[in-house]
Steps between C-alpha positions, in 0.01 A plus 500: 500500500223762497442766240351849541448758226355851528387746232560853630422847369846561353652152498452130566701286740531133577681283754589135537498409870578186699288371788698699758422829324848539348484675163695292250437716192349836412383630165335822392388696195422872482197636318300819477140600532314654210327835555307563176301786657517700825358285777535177298759245616520164324704183445487269201436157653670307219818703455543595867332251733531180300830578327662592832365188668626271222849652498536491879355150533747367242793658684390354834425153364844492342654601833310219676711261293257212523404545866125442543283814523246423770267797442470835326325821609453823308393853586462826317392860515138544585217534503508516120241452229599272213198409286553167325307275264373151581849355449668755726649703215531872584265728309680826582788616724439454871368806685719530808418561865424834668758694301263472203231761563290485184177383669421806715158552341411135557605525866257787550222308324542186707512699822173666401339165409619290794573760769857577605441400864328176400790410272750566781303286746453205265827503310738644760642761263362810331462526124827651379740473208623179664163327454433263211125560471521856360768392252274222375220751449743731320593211269135423423432865419812597305611173338180306434666284236748376761226443755294294255786248476590505872445170678762522776608757759871444557777665702874448466513198733181336374606553137820308567320229696256454211787479251677242714207283609189593301315592822292819523555587866576807713614528861268653761738788572505613137126443464431718804644793301246449221275756669196493491484138382630320813332475842776527760316345796345219291839442335329436169394677185220753545317353203220756494735796476734313265211441261406868504860604428596234245185321384553144386869480589601168656715576803802285592495232767638614837786345698771601749857585388653185650250259339618282213254566217661313214814360342719612211350369177704349213435815294621729777800276562602525135482880512674553834736209549322405823448129558151373427291458815668755729236609758389865464339704779227759457741794522417852619583870464869584538483709817331220693750244374783730603349543847484122537866475404610726787285343772219758504221265599397579860252768617674838521780404259535761225715493187625820333605433141741754350447466126371688198210577730497480879271228632401392852315190616406438863360170625163496681286227652178695443433751223488871581371673184620859459410737215865597457642146479447161340383225733549161338517130565838387624738245355389225736147396604387688809705812427424842354719795413489877506684608189627840396678607187646825372481570127873571478820474701790351308333628184569857614862431589541347154342811348764716670782263402392519135443875512847568640677226299645362823525149634349397832838437663603862458160636605498285812855596595426871452166488685662331801680829572181710481351574845146391600244732342706526179594858580142617502338292226167316521374260233151366442582178306167488317657495153247238384213606725473329835344180621462444876392674708399785265362303205552805281610416144518873421743585780830625358861516610624817666851611593464782750777732620729491195775762479790553263732345757334159509679208337399167354611341829256719692224401258582131528491505879181708498334236278604225742361707787176569311433129449584441868236755602260300283593183688430674832166626369400144405621345825298756696193411290511123563244442781719262705857610578779291351702309756782401263623659176701298248664690212554341160575601142776661299461831683638346820847483345741766615314560825416869454134455403426260785671730751287791378179295526581385854584856604179642354272226635687460830488121450775237462510287187630146474693391190511131401806320373364487146297776339471323162128566518185315411682222315639367829156533656362289217758231567395507868132462404596212272686340789197535727286335233722195550473510880857623552606703805600853395537653847877548464490648150641851441569616859514864611862618514484880547280755677489866395422709808363855480719793597293692762661834413411461134146384587436821691628709210292309246179544702477865392557410136235228522235745620570718198501194273146424611379858461675562166279250317179662626630848421593412140232243412288727282806616305619141453158395374491792255842404365398135476198598289725707276737206460217265405362756255841552339547125463176460309 
């Protein structure tokens, strides 16, 4: 058997899989992020990451019923900043990926010091809220007592790997998002820039996600129920594990992940840095990726569900009967700012065209359409066109959201047999670490084709979607400043 566990933004999942890719057992635990201040998004590594892992691992080991576990792989949200002491104990809650926007001043400083174009050329990605370097500088400036005790830079996957094996190691893909501390072409730490950002910090060893970097220690076995000595791979960030689990591994393959946020990863053989995207190392040696991520997607649908005290089943059923265009509504889904391709943490959500006749169903469909316009915007920004789209995530259920995305982009989307997520991708990476053939795992079973009539109708809305942001940017930024001022 093979075991894969993933720590997500709003929940953790795990699977027990046999060598053919058949899922024998699933387990999951929900959790929430902490938002102590506007722009701050955090997880407690002990009570969320480790507690979830222990509970899920125990459930899966029990389900294995004595069958040998050949390997284990983990993934998690990222890139994140978890400062830890010399023993790997967390010193504060983890600062999450690009949805945490606290380090805007530090981004500007580092761009001025290093040069924005030089950073893009060397690191593959611009300095944004997704980057680890500015968050480290923020930590040094605002929490010096934490920084003085910091001896390790951990993310969700590397924290778990350290707990399980004692190794201080990070995969190349995750490291390549530690801008400006990683040199993309050299595929190694940019030690000069790393020293200027975080002086004296020992950086983790680097390895690829399918490499075995250690084995479960007796202490970890006692805590988790895992057998002593189970091989553990390096792990990676969840989106890349999920892409691996649905066969996105060849040039031109692109995964669209429908989750709390919308995320896209497209496989490249050579990097094509773009100021509106993240260009990173790939999951396997010799590959790179263009990555894009919206700050919200499912988070906005959940906002509406909570606001209207409705469940998703009713909203989806009602929205299915709303015509394309949501009866004249247009939504900018920037409720938490926006990541790619705008990189504007002070962008704000807008619902344009509201009248007294609009219903919650119209709003729900308009939100789905707004996120779909964001997907199109990102796909048009990626320098090399995608040749194959694979859709994954909880938002694929019900079919409406995927049909809207295909209509707005004009592109078909393939759906795999299992959309369990990154946990299955981890099991696949664990299998590859053992030399197993995974080519038949999780086949494509459905294709969502665009409706040409709807595509033509949506084209007009898309043009206004693009212009609405520019027309309202100054107002959104004023309101964002007011919100920050009110919060302090």
